[in-house]
Amino acid sequence: MMTRLVCALLLCLVAGAAAAETDAEARVKLMADADASVTAVVDGDTVVISPALAGAREVRLVGIQAPKLPLGRKGFKPWPKAADAKHALEAIVLGRQVRLHYGGARMDRHGRHLAHLFLADGGWVQGRMLLDGMARVYTFADNRAFARAMLAREAEAGPLLCELGTFQLVEGKVLKADRVKGRIYLNFGANWRDDFTATLAPAVARMAKGAGLDAAGLDGRDVRVRGWLKSRNGPMIEITHPEQIEVLAGR
């Protein structure tokens, strides 16, 4: 029952968010590393390139999360639209020349490049996947480049299916922002043991406040939260950096 309630909170994205940077504006703000050809698509946010760069052939499209495929993981069920996302990315990049650009950490723990990809005609691959509704914005504390531009593109697309254990967007009114030993809990329902909650560790709350977002002062505000939906005293999203919370102006 609670999962269905949270699913009802998952937003139908509203067009008309802050104006996005153009692909060209986004491209010139990052230093290009190198050009390569895409020889294979692993899933909706990972490709294989040739030649290898710095010894790595896989590129994780930083800043987005596409629905996941099993990829050999035993017992892992594919997320809804996972195959569609892979096919969409294949249509955009497979067999084509791309240019890698970095906006933060350059490699992940799996030895994959973390890069924004641009086509020879200047098309921004992450932007296209978001506009097509095949991915969601997924930033990290050490990789936040173009968050605003990506959020604007995402806002023109539609929502994916809600499930615990997946990356989701939740929109609603913060009924109460509680601080417990420095940790902030944004409670979206009257019963914090069952209703949806977003939480910020003390260091994250300080980071957010330094960026102009006072999480403790969000009582009564309409917000949009993005992150991995977990079950902890009801459905919960752990906030790790301020870009995961958007305060919805005028609502």
Coordinates of N, CA and C in Angstrom, one line a residue:
M1 N 0.8 -1.2 0.0 CA 0.0 0.0 0.0 C 0.9 1.2 0.0
M2 N 1.9 1.2 0.9 CA 2.8 2.4 0.9 C 3.5 2.6 -0.4
T3 N 4.0 1.5 -1.0 CA 4.7 1.7 -2.3 C 3.8 2.4 -3.3
R4 N 2.5 2.0 -3.3 CA 1.6 2.6 -4.3 C 1.4 4.1 -3.9
L5 N 1.4 4.4 -2.6 CA 1.3 5.8 -2.2 C 2.4 6.6 -2.8
V6 N 3.6 6.1 -2.6 CA 4.8 6.8 -3.0 C 4.8 6.9 -4.6
C7 N 4.4 5.9 -5.2 CA 4.3 5.9 -6.7 C 3.4 7.1 -7.1
A8 N 2.3 7.3 -6.4 CA 1.4 8.4 -6.7 C 2.1 9.7 -6.5
L9 N 3.1 9.8 -5.7 CA 3.8 11.0 -5.5 C 4.8 11.3 -6.6
L10 N 5.3 10.2 -7.2 CA 6.3 10.4 -8.3 C 5.7 11.3 -9.4
L11 N 6.6 12.3 -9.7 CA 6.0 13.4 -10.5 C 5.8 13.0 -11.9
C12 N 4.8 13.7 -12.5 CA 4.6 13.8 -13.9 C 5.4 15.1 -14.2
L13 N 6.5 14.9 -14.9 CA 7.4 16.1 -15.0 C 6.8 17.2 -15.8
V14 N 7.0 18.4 -15.3 CA 6.4 19.6 -15.9 C 7.3 20.3 -16.8
A15 N 6.9 20.5 -18.0 CA 7.7 21.3 -19.0 C 7.8 22.7 -18.5
G16 N 8.9 23.4 -19.0 CA 9.0 24.8 -18.7 C 9.9 25.1 -17.5
A17 N 10.8 24.2 -17.2 CA 11.8 24.4 -16.1 C 12.7 25.5 -16.6
A18 N 13.7 25.8 -15.8 CA 14.7 26.9 -16.1 C 15.3 26.5 -17.5
A19 N 15.5 27.6 -18.3 CA 16.0 27.4 -19.6 C 17.3 26.7 -19.6
A20 N 17.4 25.7 -20.5 CA 18.6 24.9 -20.5 C 19.7 25.6 -21.4
E21 N 20.9 25.3 -21.0 CA 22.0 25.7 -21.9 C 21.9 25.0 -23.2
T22 N 22.3 25.6 -24.3 CA 22.4 24.9 -25.5 C 23.5 23.9 -25.5
D23 N 23.4 22.9 -26.4 CA 24.5 21.9 -26.4 C 25.8 22.5 -26.7
A24 N 25.9 23.5 -27.5 CA 27.1 24.2 -27.8 C 27.7 24.9 -26.6
E25 N 26.8 25.6 -25.8 CA 27.2 26.3 -24.6 C 27.8 25.3 -23.6
A26 N 27.1 24.1 -23.5 CA 27.6 23.1 -22.5 C 28.9 22.6 -23.0
R27 N 29.1 22.3 -24.3 CA 30.3 21.7 -24.8 C 31.5 22.6 -24.5
V28 N 31.4 23.9 -24.8 CA 32.6 24.7 -24.7 C 33.1 24.9 -23.2
K29 N 32.2 24.6 -22.3 CA 32.6 24.7 -20.9 C 33.5 23.6 -20.3
L30 N 33.6 22.5 -21.1 CA 34.4 21.4 -20.6 C 35.6 21.2 -21.6
M31 N 36.7 20.8 -21.0 CA 37.9 20.5 -21.9 C 37.7 19.1 -22.5
A32 N 37.9 19.0 -23.8 CA 37.8 17.7 -24.4 C 39.0 16.9 -24.1
D33 N 38.8 15.6 -23.9 CA 40.0 14.7 -23.7 C 40.4 14.1 -25.0
A34 N 39.5 13.5 -25.7 CA 39.9 12.8 -27.0 C 38.6 12.4 -27.7
D35 N 38.8 12.1 -29.0 CA 37.7 11.5 -29.8 C 37.9 10.0 -29.8
A36 N 36.8 9.3 -30.0 CA 36.8 7.9 -30.1 C 35.5 7.4 -30.9
S37 N 35.5 6.2 -31.3 CA 34.3 5.6 -31.9 C 33.6 4.7 -31.0
V38 N 32.3 4.7 -31.0 CA 31.5 3.8 -30.1 C 31.3 2.5 -30.9
T39 N 31.9 1.4 -30.3 CA 31.8 0.1 -31.0 C 30.7 -0.8 -30.4
A40 N 30.2 -0.5 -29.2 CA 29.1 -1.3 -28.6 C 28.4 -0.4 -27.6
V41 N 27.2 -0.8 -27.3 CA 26.4 -0.2 -26.2 C 26.1 -1.3 -25.2
V42 N 26.5 -1.0 -24.0 CA 26.3 -2.0 -22.9 C 24.8 -1.9 -22.4
D43 N 24.4 -0.7 -22.1 CA 23.0 -0.5 -21.6 C 22.7 1.0 -21.9
G44 N 21.7 1.5 -21.2 CA 21.2 2.8 -21.6 C 22.1 4.0 -21.1
D45 N 23.2 3.7 -20.4 CA 24.1 4.7 -20.0 C 25.6 4.3 -20.0
T46 N 25.9 3.3 -20.7 CA 27.3 2.8 -20.8 C 27.6 2.3 -22.2
V47 N 28.8 2.8 -22.7 CA 29.2 2.4 -24.1 C 30.6 1.9 -24.1
V48 N 31.0 1.2 -25.1 CA 32.4 0.8 -25.3 C 33.0 1.6 -26.5
I49 N 34.2 2.1 -26.3 CA 34.8 2.9 -27.3 C 36.1 2.3 -27.9
S50 N 36.5 2.8 -29.0 CA 37.8 2.4 -29.6 C 38.4 3.6 -30.3
P51 N 39.7 3.9 -30.1 CA 40.6 3.1 -29.2 C 40.4 3.4 -27.7
A52 N 41.0 2.5 -26.9 CA 41.0 2.7 -25.5 C 41.7 4.0 -25.1
L53 N 41.2 4.7 -24.1 CA 41.8 5.9 -23.6 C 42.2 5.7 -22.2
A54 N 43.5 6.0 -22.0 CA 44.1 5.8 -20.6 C 43.9 4.3 -20.2
G55 N 43.8 3.4 -21.1 CA 43.7 2.0 -20.8 C 42.3 1.5 -20.6
A56 N 41.3 2.4 -20.7 CA 39.9 2.1 -20.5 C 39.1 2.2 -21.8
R57 N 38.2 1.2 -22.0 CA 37.4 1.2 -23.2 C 35.9 1.5 -22.9
E58 N 35.5 1.4 -21.6 CA 34.1 1.7 -21.3 C 33.9 3.1 -20.8
V59 N 32.8 3.7 -21.2 CA 32.4 5.0 -20.8 C 31.1 5.0 -20.1
R60 N 31.0 5.5 -18.9 CA 29.7 5.6 -18.2 C 29.3 7.1 -18.5
L61 N 28.1 7.2 -19.1 CA 27.6 8.6 -19.4 C 27.3 9.2 -18.0
V62 N 28.2 10.1 -17.6 CA 28.0 10.7 -16.3 C 26.8 11.6 -16.3
G63 N 26.2 11.7 -15.1 CA 25.1 12.7 -15.0 C 23.7 12.1 -15.2
I64 N 23.6 10.9 -15.7 CA 22.3 10.3 -16.0 C 22.3 8.9 -15.5
Q65 N 21.1 8.4 -15.2 CA 20.8 7.0 -14.9 C 19.7 6.4 -15.7
A66 N 20.1 5.4 -16.5 CA 19.1 4.8 -17.4 C 18.6 3.5 -16.6
P67 N 17.4 3.0 -17.0 CA 16.9 1.8 -16.4 C 17.9 0.6 -16.6
K68 N 18.1 -0.2 -15.6 CA 19.2 -1.2 -15.5 C 18.8 -2.5 -16.2
L69 N 19.7 -3.1 -16.9 CA 19.6 -4.5 -17.4 C 20.3 -5.4 -16.4
P70 N 20.0 -6.7 -16.4 CA 20.7 -7.7 -15.5 C 22.2 -7.7 -15.8
L71 N 22.7 -7.8 -17.0 CA 24.1 -7.8 -17.4 C 24.8 -8.9 -16.6
G72 N 24.2 -10.1 -16.6 CA 24.8 -11.2 -16.0 C 24.6 -11.4 -14.5
R73 N 24.0 -10.4 -13.8 CA 23.8 -10.5 -12.4 C 22.6 -11.5 -12.1
K74 N 22.9 -12.5 -11.4 CA 22.0 -13.6 -11.1 C 20.8 -13.0 -10.2
G75 N 19.6 -13.4 -10.7 CA 18.4 -13.0 -10.0 C 18.0 -11.5 -10.1
F76 N 18.8 -10.8 -10.9 CA 18.5 -9.3 -11.1 C 17.4 -9.2 -12.2
K77 N 16.3 -8.5 -11.9 CA 15.2 -8.3 -12.8 C 15.5 -7.0 -13.6
P78 N 15.3 -7.0 -14.9 CA 15.5 -5.7 -15.6 C 14.5 -4.7 -15.2
W79 N 14.9 -3.4 -15.1 CA 14.0 -2.4 -14.8 C 13.1 -2.2 -16.0
P80 N 11.9 -1.6 -15.8 CA 11.0 -1.3 -16.9 C 11.7 -0.3 -17.9
K81 N 11.6 -0.6 -19.2 CA 12.1 0.2 -20.2 C 13.7 0.1 -20.4
A82 N 14.3 -0.8 -19.7 CA 15.7 -1.0 -19.8 C 16.2 -1.3 -21.2
A83 N 15.5 -2.2 -21.8 CA 15.8 -2.6 -23.2 C 15.6 -1.4 -24.2
D84 N 14.5 -0.7 -23.9 CA 14.2 0.5 -24.7 C 15.3 1.5 -24.6
A85 N 15.8 1.7 -23.4 CA 16.9 2.7 -23.2 C 18.1 2.3 -23.9
K86 N 18.5 1.0 -23.9 CA 19.7 0.6 -24.6 C 19.5 0.8 -26.1
H87 N 18.4 0.5 -26.6 CA 18.1 0.6 -28.1 C 18.2 2.1 -28.5
A88 N 17.7 3.0 -27.6 CA 17.7 4.4 -27.8 C 19.1 4.9 -27.9
L89 N 19.9 4.5 -27.0 CA 21.3 4.9 -27.0 C 22.1 4.4 -28.2
E90 N 21.8 3.1 -28.6 CA 22.4 2.6 -29.8 C 22.0 3.4 -31.0
A91 N 20.8 3.9 -31.1 CA 20.4 4.7 -32.3 C 21.1 6.0 -32.3
I92 N 21.5 6.5 -31.2 CA 22.2 7.8 -31.1 C 23.7 7.7 -31.4
V93 N 24.4 6.6 -30.8 CA 25.9 6.7 -30.9 C 26.5 5.5 -31.5
L94 N 25.9 4.4 -31.7 CA 26.6 3.2 -32.2 C 27.2 3.4 -33.5
G95 N 28.5 3.1 -33.6 CA 29.2 3.3 -34.9 C 29.6 4.7 -35.2
R96 N 29.3 5.6 -34.3 CA 29.6 7.0 -34.6 C 30.8 7.5 -33.7
Q97 N 31.4 8.6 -34.2 CA 32.5 9.3 -33.5 C 31.9 10.1 -32.4
V98 N 32.5 10.1 -31.2 CA 32.1 10.9 -30.1 C 33.3 11.6 -29.5
R99 N 33.1 12.7 -28.8 CA 34.1 13.4 -28.1 C 33.8 13.3 -26.6
L100 N 34.8 12.9 -25.8 CA 34.6 12.8 -24.4 C 34.9 14.1 -23.7
H101 N 34.1 14.6 -22.8 CA 34.3 15.7 -22.0 C 34.1 15.4 -20.5
Y102 N 34.9 15.9 -19.6 CA 34.8 15.6 -18.2 C 34.4 16.9 -17.4
G103 N 33.6 16.6 -16.4 CA 33.1 17.7 -15.6 C 33.3 17.5 -14.1
G104 N 34.2 16.5 -13.8 CA 34.5 16.2 -12.4 C 35.4 15.0 -12.3
A105 N 35.1 14.0 -11.4 CA 35.9 12.8 -11.4 C 35.9 12.1 -12.7
R106 N 37.0 11.6 -13.2 CA 37.2 11.1 -14.5 C 37.0 9.6 -14.7
M107 N 37.2 8.9 -13.6 CA 37.0 7.4 -13.7 C 36.2 6.9 -12.5
D108 N 35.5 5.8 -12.6 CA 34.7 5.3 -11.5 C 35.5 4.1 -11.0
R109 N 35.0 3.5 -9.9 CA 35.7 2.3 -9.3 C 35.7 1.1 -10.2
H110 N 35.0 1.1 -11.2 CA 35.0 0.0 -12.2 C 36.0 0.2 -13.3
G111 N 36.7 1.3 -13.3 CA 37.7 1.6 -14.3 C 37.1 2.1 -15.6
R112 N 35.9 2.7 -15.5 CA 35.2 3.3 -16.6 C 35.4 4.8 -16.7
H113 N 35.5 5.4 -17.9 CA 35.5 6.8 -18.0 C 34.1 7.4 -17.5
L114 N 34.2 8.5 -16.8 CA 32.9 9.2 -16.5 C 32.9 10.5 -17.3
A115 N 32.2 10.5 -18.4 CA 32.3 11.6 -19.3 C 30.9 12.0 -19.9
H116 N 30.9 13.2 -20.3 CA 29.8 13.7 -21.2 C 30.2 13.4 -22.6
L117 N 29.3 12.9 -23.5 CA 29.6 12.6 -24.8 C 28.9 13.6 -25.8
F118 N 29.7 14.0 -26.8 CA 29.2 14.9 -27.8 C 29.4 14.3 -29.2
L119 N 28.5 14.3 -30.1 CA 28.6 13.8 -31.5 C 29.4 14.8 -32.3
A120 N 29.8 14.4 -33.5 CA 30.5 15.3 -34.4 C 29.7 16.6 -34.8
D121 N 28.4 16.4 -34.8 CA 27.6 17.6 -35.1 C 27.2 18.5 -33.9
G122 N 27.9 18.1 -32.8 CA 27.7 18.9 -31.5 C 26.6 18.4 -30.6
G123 N 25.8 17.4 -31.1 CA 24.7 16.9 -30.2 C 25.2 16.3 -28.9
W124 N 24.5 16.7 -27.9 CA 24.9 16.2 -26.5 C 24.1 14.9 -26.2
V125 N 24.8 13.8 -26.0 CA 24.2 12.5 -25.9 C 23.3 12.5 -24.6
Q126 N 23.9 12.9 -23.5 CA 23.1 12.9 -22.2 C 21.8 13.7 -22.4
G127 N 21.9 14.9 -23.0 CA 20.8 15.7 -23.2 C 19.7 15.0 -24.1
R128 N 20.1 14.3 -25.1 CA 19.2 13.6 -25.9 C 18.5 12.5 -25.2
M129 N 19.2 11.7 -24.4 CA 18.6 10.6 -23.6 C 17.6 11.2 -22.6
L130 N 17.9 12.3 -22.0 CA 16.9 12.9 -21.1 C 15.7 13.4 -21.8
L131 N 15.9 14.1 -22.9 CA 14.7 14.6 -23.7 C 13.8 13.5 -24.1
D132 N 14.4 12.3 -24.5 CA 13.6 11.2 -25.0 C 13.0 10.4 -23.9
G133 N 13.2 10.8 -22.6 CA 12.6 10.1 -21.5 C 13.2 8.8 -21.2
M134 N 14.5 8.5 -21.7 CA 15.1 7.3 -21.5 C 16.1 7.2 -20.3
A135 N 16.2 8.3 -19.6 CA 17.1 8.4 -18.4 C 16.7 9.5 -17.5
R136 N 17.3 9.5 -16.3 CA 17.0 10.6 -15.4 C 18.3 11.2 -15.0
V137 N 18.3 12.4 -14.5 CA 19.5 13.1 -14.0 C 20.0 12.4 -12.7
Y138 N 21.3 12.1 -12.7 CA 21.9 11.3 -11.6 C 23.3 11.9 -11.3
T139 N 23.3 13.0 -10.5 CA 24.6 13.7 -10.2 C 25.2 13.1 -9.0
F140 N 26.5 13.4 -8.8 CA 27.2 13.0 -7.6 C 27.9 14.3 -7.0
A141 N 28.3 14.2 -5.7 CA 29.0 15.3 -5.1 C 30.2 15.7 -5.9
D142 N 30.9 14.7 -6.5 CA 32.2 15.0 -7.2 C 31.9 15.1 -8.7
N143 N 30.7 15.1 -9.2 CA 30.4 15.2 -10.6 C 29.0 15.8 -10.8
R144 N 29.0 17.2 -10.8 CA 27.8 18.0 -10.8 C 27.6 18.8 -12.0
A145 N 28.5 18.7 -13.0 CA 28.5 19.6 -14.1 C 27.2 19.5 -14.9
F146 N 26.7 20.6 -15.3 CA 25.5 20.7 -16.2 C 24.2 20.2 -15.5
A147 N 24.2 20.2 -14.2 CA 23.0 19.7 -13.5 C 21.8 20.5 -13.9
R148 N 21.9 21.8 -14.0 CA 20.7 22.6 -14.4 C 20.3 22.3 -15.8
A149 N 21.2 22.2 -16.7 CA 20.9 22.0 -18.1 C 20.2 20.6 -18.2
M150 N 20.7 19.6 -17.5 CA 20.1 18.3 -17.6 C 18.7 18.2 -16.9
L151 N 18.6 19.0 -15.8 CA 17.3 19.0 -15.2 C 16.2 19.6 -16.1
A152 N 16.6 20.6 -16.8 CA 15.6 21.3 -17.8 C 15.2 20.3 -18.9
R153 N 16.2 19.5 -19.4 CA 15.8 18.6 -20.4 C 15.0 17.5 -19.9
E154 N 15.3 17.0 -18.7 CA 14.5 16.0 -18.1 C 13.1 16.4 -17.9
A155 N 12.9 17.7 -17.6 CA 11.5 18.2 -17.3 C 10.6 18.2 -18.5
E156 N 11.2 17.9 -19.7 CA 10.3 17.9 -20.9 C 9.9 16.4 -21.2
A157 N 10.4 15.5 -20.3 CA 10.1 14.1 -20.6 C 9.2 13.5 -19.6
G158 N 8.9 12.2 -19.7 CA 7.9 11.6 -18.8 C 8.5 10.8 -17.7
P159 N 7.8 10.4 -16.7 CA 8.3 9.6 -15.6 C 8.5 8.1 -15.9
L160 N 9.4 7.5 -15.2 CA 9.5 6.0 -15.3 C 8.7 5.3 -14.1
L161 N 8.7 4.0 -14.1 CA 7.9 3.3 -13.2 C 8.6 3.3 -11.8
C162 N 7.7 3.5 -10.8 CA 8.2 3.6 -9.4 C 8.4 2.2 -8.8
E163 N 9.6 1.9 -8.2 CA 9.9 0.7 -7.5 C 10.9 1.0 -6.5
L164 N 10.7 0.4 -5.3 CA 11.8 0.4 -4.3 C 13.1 -0.2 -4.9
G165 N 14.2 0.4 -4.5 CA 15.5 -0.1 -5.0 C 15.8 0.4 -6.4
T166 N 15.1 1.4 -6.9 CA 15.4 2.0 -8.2 C 15.6 3.5 -8.0
F167 N 16.2 4.1 -8.9 CA 16.4 5.6 -8.9 C 15.2 6.3 -9.3
Q168 N 14.7 7.2 -8.4 CA 13.4 7.8 -8.6 C 13.3 9.3 -8.3
L169 N 12.3 9.9 -8.8 CA 12.0 11.3 -8.4 C 10.7 11.3 -7.7
V170 N 10.7 12.0 -6.5 CA 9.5 12.1 -5.7 C 9.2 13.6 -5.5
E171 N 8.0 14.0 -5.7 CA 7.6 15.4 -5.6 C 6.4 15.5 -4.6
G172 N 6.5 16.4 -3.7 CA 5.4 16.6 -2.7 C 5.8 17.8 -1.7
K173 N 4.9 17.9 -0.7 CA 5.1 19.0 0.3 C 5.8 18.4 1.5
V174 N 6.8 19.1 2.0 CA 7.5 18.7 3.2 C 6.6 19.2 4.4
L175 N 6.0 18.2 5.1 CA 5.1 18.6 6.2 C 5.9 19.0 7.4
K176 N 7.1 18.4 7.6 CA 7.9 18.8 8.7 C 9.4 18.5 8.5
A177 N 10.3 19.4 8.7 CA 11.7 19.2 8.6 C 12.3 19.0 10.1
D178 N 12.7 17.8 10.4 CA 13.2 17.6 11.8 C 14.7 17.5 11.8
R179 N 15.3 18.0 12.8 CA 16.8 17.8 13.0 C 17.0 16.9 14.2
V180 N 17.7 15.8 14.0 CA 18.0 14.9 15.1 C 19.5 14.6 15.1
K181 N 20.2 15.1 16.1 CA 21.7 15.0 16.2 C 22.4 15.5 14.9
G182 N 21.9 16.6 14.4 CA 22.5 17.2 13.2 C 22.0 16.6 11.9
R183 N 21.4 15.5 11.9 CA 20.8 14.9 10.7 C 19.4 15.5 10.5
I184 N 19.1 15.9 9.2 CA 17.8 16.4 8.9 C 16.9 15.4 8.2
Y185 N 15.7 15.3 8.7 CA 14.7 14.4 8.1 C 13.6 15.3 7.5
L186 N 13.3 15.1 6.2 CA 12.2 15.8 5.5 C 11.1 14.8 5.5
N187 N 10.1 15.1 6.3 CA 8.9 14.2 6.4 C 7.8 14.6 5.5
F188 N 7.4 13.8 4.6 CA 6.3 14.1 3.6 C 5.0 13.6 4.1
G189 N 4.9 12.9 5.2 CA 3.6 12.4 5.7 C 3.6 12.5 7.2
A190 N 2.4 12.3 7.7 CA 2.2 12.5 9.2 C 2.9 11.5 10.0
N191 N 3.1 10.3 9.5 CA 3.7 9.2 10.2 C 5.1 8.9 9.6
W192 N 6.1 9.4 10.3 CA 7.5 9.2 9.8 C 7.9 7.7 9.7
R193 N 7.2 6.9 10.5 CA 7.6 5.4 10.5 C 7.1 4.7 9.2
D194 N 6.1 5.3 8.5 CA 5.6 4.7 7.3 C 5.7 5.5 6.0
D195 N 5.6 6.8 6.2 CA 5.5 7.7 5.0 C 6.9 8.0 4.4
F196 N 6.9 8.6 3.2 CA 8.1 8.9 2.6 C 8.9 10.0 3.3
T197 N 10.2 9.7 3.4 CA 11.2 10.7 4.0 C 12.4 10.8 3.2
A198 N 12.9 12.0 3.2 CA 14.3 12.3 2.6 C 15.2 12.7 3.8
T199 N 16.4 12.3 3.8 CA 17.3 12.6 4.9 C 18.6 13.1 4.5
L200 N 19.2 14.0 5.3 CA 20.5 14.5 5.0 C 21.4 14.4 6.2
A201 N 22.6 13.8 6.0 CA 23.6 13.7 7.1 C 24.0 15.1 7.5
P202 N 24.6 15.2 8.7 CA 25.0 16.6 9.1 C 26.0 17.3 8.1
A203 N 26.9 16.6 7.6 CA 27.9 17.2 6.6 C 27.2 17.6 5.3
V204 N 26.2 16.8 4.9 CA 25.5 17.1 3.7 C 24.6 18.3 3.9
A205 N 23.9 18.4 5.1 CA 23.1 19.5 5.4 C 23.9 20.8 5.4
R206 N 25.2 20.7 5.9 CA 26.0 21.9 5.9 C 26.4 22.3 4.5
M207 N 26.7 21.3 3.7 CA 27.0 21.5 2.3 C 25.9 22.2 1.6
A208 N 24.6 21.7 1.8 CA 23.5 22.3 1.2 C 23.3 23.7 1.6
K209 N 23.5 24.0 2.9 CA 23.3 25.3 3.4 C 24.3 26.3 2.8
G210 N 25.5 25.8 2.6 CA 26.5 26.6 2.0 C 26.2 26.9 0.5
A211 N 25.4 26.0 -0.1 CA 25.0 26.2 -1.5 C 23.7 27.0 -1.6
G212 N 23.2 27.5 -0.4 CA 22.0 28.3 -0.4 C 20.7 27.5 -0.2
L213 N 20.8 26.3 0.2 CA 19.6 25.4 0.5 C 19.6 25.1 2.0
D214 N 18.7 25.7 2.7 CA 18.6 25.4 4.2 C 17.5 24.3 4.3
A215 N 17.9 23.1 4.4 CA 17.0 22.0 4.4 C 16.1 22.0 5.7
A216 N 16.7 22.5 6.7 CA 15.9 22.6 8.0 C 14.7 23.6 7.9
G217 N 14.8 24.5 6.9 CA 13.7 25.5 6.7 C 12.7 25.2 5.6
L218 N 12.6 23.9 5.2 CA 11.7 23.5 4.1 C 10.3 23.1 4.6
D219 N 10.0 23.4 5.8 CA 8.6 23.1 6.3 C 7.6 23.8 5.3
G220 N 6.6 23.0 4.9 CA 5.5 23.5 4.1 C 5.9 23.8 2.6
R221 N 7.1 23.6 2.2 CA 7.6 23.9 0.9 C 7.3 22.7 -0.1
D222 N 7.0 22.9 -1.3 CA 6.9 21.9 -2.3 C 8.3 21.6 -2.9
V223 N 8.7 20.4 -2.9 CA 10.1 20.1 -3.4 C 10.0 18.9 -4.3
R224 N 11.1 18.7 -5.0 CA 11.3 17.5 -5.8 C 12.6 16.9 -5.4
V225 N 12.6 15.6 -5.0 CA 13.7 14.9 -4.5 C 14.1 13.8 -5.5
R226 N 15.4 13.6 -5.7 CA 15.8 12.5 -6.6 C 16.8 11.6 -5.9
G227 N 16.8 10.3 -6.1 CA 17.8 9.4 -5.5 C 17.3 8.0 -5.5
W228 N 18.0 7.2 -4.9 CA 17.7 5.7 -4.8 C 16.6 5.5 -3.7
L229 N 15.5 5.0 -4.1 CA 14.4 4.8 -3.2 C 14.6 3.5 -2.4
K230 N 14.8 3.7 -1.1 CA 15.0 2.6 -0.2 C 13.9 2.4 0.8
S231 N 13.9 1.3 1.5 CA 12.9 1.0 2.6 C 13.6 1.1 3.9
R232 N 13.3 2.2 4.6 CA 13.9 2.4 6.0 C 12.9 3.2 6.8
N233 N 12.1 2.6 7.6 CA 10.9 3.2 8.3 C 10.0 3.8 7.2
G234 N 9.7 3.0 6.2 CA 8.9 3.5 5.1 C 9.9 3.9 4.0
P235 N 9.4 4.3 2.8 CA 10.3 4.6 1.7 C 11.1 5.8 2.0
M236 N 12.4 5.8 1.6 CA 13.3 6.9 2.0 C 14.4 7.1 0.9
I237 N 14.8 8.4 0.7 CA 15.9 8.7 -0.2 C 16.9 9.4 0.7
E238 N 18.2 9.0 0.6 CA 19.3 9.6 1.2 C 19.9 10.6 0.3
I239 N 19.9 11.9 0.8 CA 20.5 13.0 0.0 C 22.0 13.1 0.3
T240 N 22.8 13.1 -0.8 CA 24.3 13.2 -0.6 C 24.8 14.5 -1.1
H241 N 24.1 15.3 -1.8 CA 24.5 16.6 -2.3 C 23.3 17.4 -2.7
P242 N 23.4 18.8 -2.6 CA 22.2 19.6 -2.7 C 21.5 19.6 -4.0
E243 N 22.1 19.2 -5.1 CA 21.4 19.1 -6.4 C 20.3 18.1 -6.4
Q244 N 20.2 17.2 -5.4 CA 19.2 16.2 -5.3 C 17.8 16.8 -4.9
I245 N 17.8 18.0 -4.4 CA 16.6 18.6 -3.9 C 16.4 19.9 -4.7
E246 N 15.1 20.0 -5.3 CA 14.7 21.2 -6.0 C 13.5 21.8 -5.3
V247 N 13.6 23.0 -4.9 CA 12.5 23.7 -4.3 C 11.6 24.3 -5.4
L248 N 10.4 23.9 -5.5 CA 9.5 24.3 -6.6 C 8.9 25.7 -6.3
A249 N 9.3 26.6 -7.1 CA 9.0 28.0 -6.9 C 7.5 28.2 -7.2
G250 N 6.8 29.0 -6.4 CA 5.5 29.4 -6.6 C 4.5 28.3 -6.2
R251 N 4.9 27.2 -5.5 CA 4.0 26.1 -5.2 C 4.1 25.8 -3.7

